[in-house]
DNA sequence: TTGTACGCGTTATCAG
DNA sequence: CTGATAACGCGTACAA
C-alpha cells in the first residue's frame, strides 16, 4: 500500500480510502491510484485490515464430526450459503467425534480470529467450554446440546420423530417393534429411544429388552441384528434409529428374501429408490444449517439474543411403503 | 500480550517467547507469565502473528462447485485431513459453477492470505487466471483443467472409464449403446463422450446421433430420455455419463417395469442397494483430494514442482449386475 | 536469559 | 478532500 501511495504520488490514507470504496476522493487521484494498483499488482491484506479494533475477519468457523458425511456437508453448505450472503467466509473442520481434536480446533479457529463458531459437540466430550481460555465469540450448538451458557442450541425433534415412526408401525398392526440403534450415551439416540418408548407406552406396551439393540454402529452390524431378529421371529416391525441401521435392515431383508415393516430415522439418497421405498423420519438439515448461520450472524450484527436459546426443529415422517407389511420386493407397486 | 507482560512484570518479548514455546526462559518468569495469561484470559492472535514476513496463515482455500454434493464433500474431507496433519486449516467455498462467484471467491481467499488454493474450475468460466491481480500462491486444479501456467492439475481418466464401460456393454452383446449425459461443453463430459466413441469405433461402430443425448441435466430429464429410448426401441443398452443420468435410468426402468443393460459414471450410495445393483465407473475421489492437498503442501514446504503437472487418475469399473441383460427386478440374484 | 525498538499492512484520528 | 502519525498484536535484530 505504501508502494502504491508512492507510485501514485499520494498519501497512504488516500489509497486506503480508495480501496475501501470511499466517495470523497479526487477523481484524478483516484485514477492515478487505480493505475498504480494495476501496475504494481497490489492486493489488499484483509488479515492486516482486521487487526484494527472494531474491524473483523468476517469469517466464521464450523466444527462438525465428518465433512464427508452428507448430513454434515448439507449443513455446511447451508451455513456457507447464508454466510456468503453476508460477506462471511467459512472455515470448516472435522473433529472425528474426538474431544481432543475438537478442543484443538476450537483453539485454532479462535486464534485465527473467527467471529463466530458453529459446533457439533463431539461424542467423546473434551474440555468444558468454561475452560476455553480467552473471550469466546457467539457460539451455536448444532444437532447436540453443548455446555456453554448463553449459546444457542439447535436440535431436531428426535423424540417426536421416533415417536411418530413407532406410532405408525403400531398403527400398521405391529405389536413387537424392534429398536435398532446405537449407544444411548449419544444424546440424539437417547432421545429417539425415549420417543420410541413413549409411543409404546401410549399403546399400553413396554420396551422389550430383547427387541432393543444398541450395537448397530455400522450397517453390517445392524444387518446382523436385524437378521437375528427375523430368525428368532421376535420382532414384527423395525424402527431403525439411524441411517446405518436403515441400510442394515435393507441388507438383511435382501439377504433373507423376506422383510418386516420398516421406518428409519434420517432420510438417505437411496431411500426412495429401493424396493420397497424406505419410509423415514426426515430432518430438515438445510434449515438447521441456515438457522445456525442466522443465529450467529444476528448476534454478530448486534441483534439482541433471542430469549429462546433452544430451538427444536420438527421432523417429518415420510411414508414411502416400507412401513407396510409386504414382500421383500414390489411392496410399493 | 502487553497486558500479560505488565501483569507478569516482564517484557513483551518474554511473553512472546513463552507463547511460542521457546526453551530459554527462566522458570520463575514462565510461571508468572502462565499465571498472568490465565487470569487475563489472553489468547494469541494468529492473524496478527502471520503478518510478519516469513510467517504464514497456515490456511489453504478450497473452491468447489457445491459442498452439498457428496462428490465434492468427499474431496473436501480428504483435503482437510491431510491439511490438518500439516497444521493447516481449510476454508471452503462453493462457486455454484458461476464464474463471477468463483472469481470473487478467489479474490477473497487470496485477500484473506490463504497460502494455497485448490480449485474446481466452474463450468461457466469467468476471468482468466492471468488477470488475477497480485501474486498467486500455489494452485491445484481439480476435476477439470484450468488455465494457469505452472499450476498442477488432477483429473480422472474420464475417457478411459467411459471406454471401459462401453466396451463392457458391447461385450454383453449390445449393438446400440445409448450415451445419456450432459452438454459436451463440459470438459469431463466431452472426455466421456470421447471414450464412448472410441469404444464403439473399436467394434466397428459409429455413434448414432439418435442414441446420444446431452439433455440429461437432472435425473428427471435423464429419466425422460431413457424412457423415450426404451419406447422407441432404438437402444439396447445405456451408458449413463453421470450420476444423475444413472438415477434417471433407474427411475425409467422402474416406471416401465423393463430395463436395459446399464453402466453409469461415478459411484453413488444407492448403487449397490438397488435391484439390480448398478454397475459404475468409479473414481477414487478421496485420492483426488489427498493428492491435491499433497501437491499444495509440497510446494508450500519448498519442494520443487513436479515435472508431471498433469496427473490423470485411473478409474475402476465396478460390475454389480446391471450391465447384464435381465428383468427389472432380481437381476442380481 | 531478558529487554528495546522497529516493522509487518492496515485503518482511525485529527489537523490542514 | 488530503495527509502525517499513531496504533492494532506480534516476532525479530540486536543490545544489554
PDB file of N, CA, C and O in Angstrom, chain A residues 131-180:
ATOM      1  N   UNK A 131     -13.784 -23.708  30.238  1.00  0.00           N
ATOM      2  CA  UNK A 131     -12.336 -23.733  30.365  1.00  0.00           C
ATOM      3  C   UNK A 131     -11.612 -23.214  29.131  1.00  0.00           C
ATOM      4  O   UNK A 131     -10.377 -23.225  29.094  1.00  0.00           O
ATOM      5  N   UNK A 132     -12.372 -22.825  28.149  1.00  0.00           N
ATOM      6  CA  UNK A 132     -11.730 -22.249  26.970  1.00  0.00           C
ATOM      7  C   UNK A 132     -11.128 -20.911  27.384  1.00  0.00           C
ATOM      8  O   UNK A 132     -11.820 -20.066  27.930  1.00  0.00           O
ATOM      9  N   UNK A 133      -9.820 -20.761  27.166  1.00  0.00           N
ATOM     10  CA  UNK A 133      -9.180 -19.514  27.587  1.00  0.00           C
ATOM     11  C   UNK A 133      -9.567 -18.360  26.673  1.00  0.00           C
ATOM     12  O   UNK A 133      -9.759 -18.550  25.485  1.00  0.00           O
ATOM     13  N   UNK A 134      -9.688 -17.209  27.267  1.00  0.00           N
ATOM     14  CA  UNK A 134      -9.961 -16.013  26.475  1.00  0.00           C
ATOM     15  C   UNK A 134     -11.414 -15.847  26.143  1.00  0.00           C
ATOM     16  O   UNK A 134     -12.241 -16.715  26.424  1.00  0.00           O
ATOM     17  N   UNK A 135     -11.723 -14.704  25.567  1.00  0.00           N
ATOM     18  CA  UNK A 135     -13.113 -14.404  25.225  1.00  0.00           C
ATOM     19  C   UNK A 135     -13.616 -15.332  24.135  1.00  0.00           C
ATOM     20  O   UNK A 135     -12.885 -15.695  23.230  1.00  0.00           O
ATOM     21  N   UNK A 136     -14.869 -15.715  24.252  1.00  0.00           N
ATOM     22  CA  UNK A 136     -15.461 -16.620  23.274  1.00  0.00           C
ATOM     23  C   UNK A 136     -16.545 -15.872  22.493  1.00  0.00           C
ATOM     24  O   UNK A 136     -17.427 -15.265  23.093  1.00  0.00           O
ATOM     25  N   UNK A 137     -16.453 -15.895  21.174  1.00  0.00           N
ATOM     26  CA  UNK A 137     -17.446 -15.201  20.343  1.00  0.00           C
ATOM     27  C   UNK A 137     -18.763 -15.977  20.373  1.00  0.00           C
ATOM     28  O   UNK A 137     -18.853 -17.012  21.020  1.00  0.00           O
ATOM     29  N   UNK A 138     -19.777 -15.488  19.681  1.00  0.00           N
ATOM     30  CA  UNK A 138     -21.045 -16.224  19.639  1.00  0.00           C
ATOM     31  C   UNK A 138     -20.854 -17.670  19.196  1.00  0.00           C
ATOM     32  O   UNK A 138     -20.138 -17.948  18.243  1.00  0.00           O
ATOM     33  N   UNK A 139     -21.488 -18.572  19.926  1.00  0.00           N
ATOM     34  CA  UNK A 139     -21.398 -20.000  19.599  1.00  0.00           C
ATOM     35  C   UNK A 139     -22.804 -20.561  19.417  1.00  0.00           C
ATOM     36  O   UNK A 139     -23.720 -20.200  20.156  1.00  0.00           O
ATOM     37  N   UNK A 140     -22.972 -21.385  18.419  1.00  0.00           N
ATOM     38  CA  UNK A 140     -24.236 -22.094  18.239  1.00  0.00           C
ATOM     39  C   UNK A 140     -23.947 -23.592  18.237  1.00  0.00           C
ATOM     40  O   UNK A 140     -23.065 -24.050  17.505  1.00  0.00           O
ATOM     41  N   UNK A 141     -24.651 -24.316  19.060  1.00  0.00           N
ATOM     42  CA  UNK A 141     -24.517 -25.766  19.073  1.00  0.00           C
ATOM     43  C   UNK A 141     -25.537 -26.370  18.129  1.00  0.00           C
ATOM     44  O   UNK A 141     -26.702 -25.967  18.112  1.00  0.00           O
ATOM     45  N   UNK A 142     -25.090 -27.348  17.392  1.00  0.00           N
ATOM     46  CA  UNK A 142     -25.921 -27.931  16.364  1.00  0.00           C
ATOM     47  C   UNK A 142     -26.063 -29.428  16.595  1.00  0.00           C
ATOM     48  O   UNK A 142     -25.073 -30.093  16.887  1.00  0.00           O
ATOM     49  N   UNK A 143     -27.248 -29.931  16.474  1.00  0.00           N
ATOM     50  CA  UNK A 143     -27.505 -31.364  16.462  1.00  0.00           C
ATOM     51  C   UNK A 143     -27.452 -32.004  17.852  1.00  0.00           C
ATOM     52  O   UNK A 143     -28.146 -32.978  18.107  1.00  0.00           O
ATOM     53  N   UNK A 144     -26.598 -31.444  18.706  1.00  0.00           N
ATOM     54  CA  UNK A 144     -26.480 -31.995  20.058  1.00  0.00           C
ATOM     55  C   UNK A 144     -26.306 -30.853  21.045  1.00  0.00           C
ATOM     56  O   UNK A 144     -25.749 -29.824  20.699  1.00  0.00           O
ATOM     57  N   UNK A 145     -26.746 -31.060  22.263  1.00  0.00           N
ATOM     58  CA  UNK A 145     -26.612 -29.974  23.235  1.00  0.00           C
ATOM     59  C   UNK A 145     -25.159 -29.754  23.630  1.00  0.00           C
ATOM     60  O   UNK A 145     -24.363 -30.689  23.685  1.00  0.00           O
ATOM     61  N   UNK A 146     -24.816 -28.503  23.924  1.00  0.00           N
ATOM     62  CA  UNK A 146     -23.473 -28.167  24.370  1.00  0.00           C
ATOM     63  C   UNK A 146     -23.528 -27.621  25.784  1.00  0.00           C
ATOM     64  O   UNK A 146     -24.595 -27.543  26.373  1.00  0.00           O
ATOM     65  N   UNK A 147     -22.378 -27.241  26.321  1.00  0.00           N
ATOM     66  CA  UNK A 147     -22.368 -26.840  27.725  1.00  0.00           C
ATOM     67  C   UNK A 147     -21.895 -25.409  27.942  1.00  0.00           C
ATOM     68  O   UNK A 147     -21.239 -25.105  28.928  1.00  0.00           O
ATOM     69  N   UNK A 148     -22.228 -24.550  26.995  1.00  0.00           N
ATOM     70  CA  UNK A 148     -21.837 -23.155  27.158  1.00  0.00           C
ATOM     71  C   UNK A 148     -23.077 -22.313  27.421  1.00  0.00           C
ATOM     72  O   UNK A 148     -23.970 -22.215  26.573  1.00  0.00           O
ATOM     73  N   UNK A 149     -23.107 -21.706  28.594  1.00  0.00           N
ATOM     74  CA  UNK A 149     -24.260 -20.859  28.924  1.00  0.00           C
ATOM     75  C   UNK A 149     -24.291 -19.671  27.961  1.00  0.00           C
ATOM     76  O   UNK A 149     -23.261 -19.101  27.640  1.00  0.00           O
ATOM     77  N   UNK A 150     -25.455 -19.346  27.497  1.00  0.00           N
ATOM     78  CA  UNK A 150     -25.578 -18.200  26.607  1.00  0.00           C
ATOM     79  C   UNK A 150     -25.485 -18.553  25.138  1.00  0.00           C
ATOM     80  O   UNK A 150     -25.762 -17.718  24.276  1.00  0.00           O
ATOM     81  N   UNK A 151     -25.089 -19.776  24.838  1.00  0.00           N
ATOM     82  CA  UNK A 151     -25.019 -20.177  23.435  1.00  0.00           C
ATOM     83  C   UNK A 151     -26.392 -20.644  22.959  1.00  0.00           C
ATOM     84  O   UNK A 151     -27.205 -21.120  23.748  1.00  0.00           O
ATOM     85  N   UNK A 152     -26.634 -20.482  21.676  1.00  0.00           N
ATOM     86  CA  UNK A 152     -27.871 -21.013  21.114  1.00  0.00           C
ATOM     87  C   UNK A 152     -27.692 -22.483  20.793  1.00  0.00           C
ATOM     88  O   UNK A 152     -26.577 -22.941  20.518  1.00  0.00           O
ATOM     89  N   UNK A 153     -28.774 -23.200  20.815  1.00  0.00           N
ATOM     90  CA  UNK A 153     -28.715 -24.630  20.507  1.00  0.00           C
ATOM     91  C   UNK A 153     -29.835 -24.985  19.544  1.00  0.00           C
ATOM     92  O   UNK A 153     -30.973 -24.552  19.722  1.00  0.00           O
ATOM     93  N   UNK A 154     -29.492 -25.750  18.542  1.00  0.00           N
ATOM     94  CA  UNK A 154     -30.470 -26.176  17.557  1.00  0.00           C
ATOM     95  C   UNK A 154     -30.498 -27.699  17.510  1.00  0.00           C
ATOM     96  O   UNK A 154     -29.491 -28.331  17.197  1.00  0.00           O
ATOM     97  N   UNK A 155     -31.623 -28.250  17.838  1.00  0.00           N
ATOM     98  CA  UNK A 155     -31.752 -29.709  17.822  1.00  0.00           C
ATOM     99  C   UNK A 155     -32.925 -30.108  16.937  1.00  0.00           C
ATOM    100  O   UNK A 155     -33.840 -29.325  16.707  1.00  0.00           O
ATOM    101  N   UNK A 156     -32.870 -31.330  16.460  1.00  0.00           N
ATOM    102  CA  UNK A 156     -34.042 -31.865  15.776  1.00  0.00           C
ATOM    103  C   UNK A 156     -34.935 -32.512  16.840  1.00  0.00           C
ATOM    104  O   UNK A 156     -34.463 -32.858  17.920  1.00  0.00           O
ATOM    105  N   UNK A 157     -36.185 -32.635  16.517  1.00  0.00           N
ATOM    106  CA  UNK A 157     -37.107 -33.258  17.465  1.00  0.00           C
ATOM    107  C   UNK A 157     -36.956 -34.771  17.381  1.00  0.00           C
ATOM    108  O   UNK A 157     -37.802 -35.474  16.826  1.00  0.00           O
ATOM    109  N   UNK A 158     -35.862 -35.255  17.950  1.00  0.00           N
ATOM    110  CA  UNK A 158     -35.550 -36.679  17.859  1.00  0.00           C
ATOM    111  C   UNK A 158     -36.620 -37.549  18.514  1.00  0.00           C
ATOM    112  O   UNK A 158     -37.046 -38.557  17.956  1.00  0.00           O
ATOM    113  N   UNK A 159     -37.041 -37.118  19.689  1.00  0.00           N
ATOM    114  CA  UNK A 159     -38.056 -37.913  20.390  1.00  0.00           C
ATOM    115  C   UNK A 159     -39.363 -37.925  19.612  1.00  0.00           C
ATOM    116  O   UNK A 159     -39.982 -38.974  19.398  1.00  0.00           O
ATOM    117  N   UNK A 160     -39.770 -36.761  19.166  1.00  0.00           N
ATOM    118  CA  UNK A 160     -41.035 -36.675  18.435  1.00  0.00           C
ATOM    119  C   UNK A 160     -41.014 -37.491  17.159  1.00  0.00           C
ATOM    120  O   UNK A 160     -41.999 -38.154  16.809  1.00  0.00           O
ATOM    121  N   UNK A 161     -39.899 -37.443  16.449  1.00  0.00           N
ATOM    122  CA  UNK A 161     -39.800 -38.192  15.208  1.00  0.00           C
ATOM    123  C   UNK A 161     -39.846 -39.688  15.442  1.00  0.00           C
ATOM    124  O   UNK A 161     -40.540 -40.438  14.731  1.00  0.00           O
ATOM    125  N   UNK A 162     -39.112 -40.122  16.464  1.00  0.00           N
ATOM    126  CA  UNK A 162     -39.087 -41.551  16.782  1.00  0.00           C
ATOM    127  C   UNK A 162     -40.471 -42.018  17.231  1.00  0.00           C
ATOM    128  O   UNK A 162     -40.931 -43.108  16.883  1.00  0.00           O
ATOM    129  N   UNK A 163     -41.121 -41.147  17.982  1.00  0.00           N
ATOM    130  CA  UNK A 163     -42.452 -41.482  18.450  1.00  0.00           C
ATOM    131  C   UNK A 163     -43.400 -41.648  17.257  1.00  0.00           C
ATOM    132  O   UNK A 163     -44.145 -42.632  17.158  1.00  0.00           O
ATOM    133  N   UNK A 164     -43.356 -40.707  16.334  1.00  0.00           N
ATOM    134  CA  UNK A 164     -44.240 -40.763  15.168  1.00  0.00           C
ATOM    135  C   UNK A 164     -44.004 -42.030  14.357  1.00  0.00           C
ATOM    136  O   UNK A 164     -44.945 -42.687  13.888  1.00  0.00           O
ATOM    137  N   UNK A 165     -42.740 -42.375  14.191  1.00  0.00           N
ATOM    138  CA  UNK A 165     -42.411 -43.572  13.415  1.00  0.00           C
ATOM    139  C   UNK A 165     -42.964 -44.819  14.105  1.00  0.00           C
ATOM    140  O   UNK A 165     -43.576 -45.690  13.470  1.00  0.00           O
ATOM    141  N   UNK A 166     -42.742 -44.878  15.405  1.00  0.00           N
ATOM    142  CA  UNK A 166     -43.194 -46.057  16.144  1.00  0.00           C
ATOM    143  C   UNK A 166     -44.719 -46.159  16.135  1.00  0.00           C
ATOM    144  O   UNK A 166     -45.293 -47.249  15.956  1.00  0.00           O
ATOM    145  N   UNK A 167     -45.362 -45.026  16.320  1.00  0.00           N
ATOM    146  CA  UNK A 167     -46.830 -44.998  16.283  1.00  0.00           C
ATOM    147  C   UNK A 167     -47.339 -45.523  14.944  1.00  0.00           C
ATOM    148  O   UNK A 167     -48.287 -46.304  14.871  1.00  0.00           O
ATOM    149  N   UNK A 168     -46.670 -45.108  13.874  1.00  0.00           N
ATOM    150  CA  UNK A 168     -47.098 -45.546  12.553  1.00  0.00           C
ATOM    151  C   UNK A 168     -46.962 -47.067  12.404  1.00  0.00           C
ATOM    152  O   UNK A 168     -47.849 -47.736  11.870  1.00  0.00           O
ATOM    153  N   UNK A 169     -45.855 -47.611  12.896  1.00  0.00           N
ATOM    154  CA  UNK A 169     -45.652 -49.050  12.806  1.00  0.00           C
ATOM    155  C   UNK A 169     -46.710 -49.792  13.626  1.00  0.00           C
ATOM    156  O   UNK A 169     -47.248 -50.822  13.190  1.00  0.00           O
ATOM    157  N   UNK A 170     -47.029 -49.239  14.790  1.00  0.00           N
ATOM    158  CA  UNK A 170     -48.069 -49.852  15.621  1.00  0.00           C
ATOM    159  C   UNK A 170     -49.419 -49.769  14.915  1.00  0.00           C
ATOM    160  O   UNK A 170     -50.220 -50.705  14.947  1.00  0.00           O
ATOM    161  N   UNK A 171     -49.650 -48.643  14.254  1.00  0.00           N
ATOM    162  CA  UNK A 171     -50.917 -48.467  13.530  1.00  0.00           C
ATOM    163  C   UNK A 171     -51.044 -49.471  12.388  1.00  0.00           C
ATOM    164  O   UNK A 171     -52.149 -49.843  11.981  1.00  0.00           O
ATOM    165  N   UNK A 172     -49.898 -49.906  11.888  1.00  0.00           N
ATOM    166  CA  UNK A 172     -49.915 -50.904  10.813  1.00  0.00           C
ATOM    167  C   UNK A 172     -50.157 -52.307  11.362  1.00  0.00           C
ATOM    168  O   UNK A 172     -50.144 -53.288  10.621  1.00  0.00           O
ATOM    169  N   UNK A 173     -50.284 -52.383  12.688  1.00  0.00           N
ATOM    170  CA  UNK A 173     -50.616 -53.671  13.268  1.00  0.00           C
ATOM    171  C   UNK A 173     -49.486 -54.343  14.013  1.00  0.00           C
ATOM    172  O   UNK A 173     -49.671 -55.411  14.600  1.00  0.00           O
ATOM    173  N   UNK A 174     -48.326 -53.726  14.009  1.00  0.00           N
ATOM    174  CA  UNK A 174     -47.199 -54.341  14.708  1.00  0.00           C
ATOM    175  C   UNK A 174     -47.422 -54.310  16.219  1.00  0.00           C
ATOM    176  O   UNK A 174     -48.057 -53.396  16.752  1.00  0.00           O
ATOM    177  N   UNK A 175     -46.925 -55.343  16.885  1.00  0.00           N
ATOM    178  CA  UNK A 175     -47.006 -55.404  18.356  1.00  0.00           C
ATOM    179  C   UNK A 175     -45.608 -55.464  18.966  1.00  0.00           C
ATOM    180  O   UNK A 175     -45.400 -55.135  20.112  1.00  0.00           O
ATOM    181  N   UNK A 176     -44.667 -55.945  18.168  1.00  0.00           N
ATOM    182  CA  UNK A 176     -43.298 -56.129  18.674  1.00  0.00           C
ATOM    183  C   UNK A 176     -42.329 -55.339  17.798  1.00  0.00           C
ATOM    184  O   UNK A 176     -41.663 -55.878  16.921  1.00  0.00           O
ATOM    185  N   UNK A 177     -42.310 -54.042  18.049  1.00  0.00           N
ATOM    186  CA  UNK A 177     -41.455 -53.168  17.243  1.00  0.00           C
ATOM    187  C   UNK A 177     -40.041 -53.174  17.811  1.00  0.00           C
ATOM    188  O   UNK A 177     -39.843 -52.844  18.983  1.00  0.00           O
ATOM    189  N   UNK A 178     -39.085 -53.552  16.968  1.00  0.00           N
ATOM    190  CA  UNK A 178     -37.693 -53.554  17.416  1.00  0.00           C
ATOM    191  C   UNK A 178     -37.095 -52.165  17.282  1.00  0.00           C
ATOM    192  O   UNK A 178     -37.449 -51.397  16.379  1.00  0.00           O
ATOM    193  N   UNK A 179     -36.195 -51.843  18.201  1.00  0.00           N
ATOM    194  CA  UNK A 179     -35.438 -50.584  18.151  1.00  0.00           C
ATOM    195  C   UNK A 179     -33.997 -50.943  17.812  1.00  0.00           C
ATOM    196  O   UNK A 179     -33.290 -51.543  18.623  1.00  0.00           O
ATOM    197  N   UNK A 180     -33.579 -50.603  16.611  1.00  0.00           N
ATOM    198  CA  UNK A 180     -32.214 -50.922  16.195  1.00  0.00           C
ATOM    199  C   UNK A 180     -31.426 -49.624  16.110  1.00  0.00           C
ATOM    200  O   UNK A 180     -31.690 -48.787  15.231  1.00  0.00           O
TER     201      UNK A 180
END
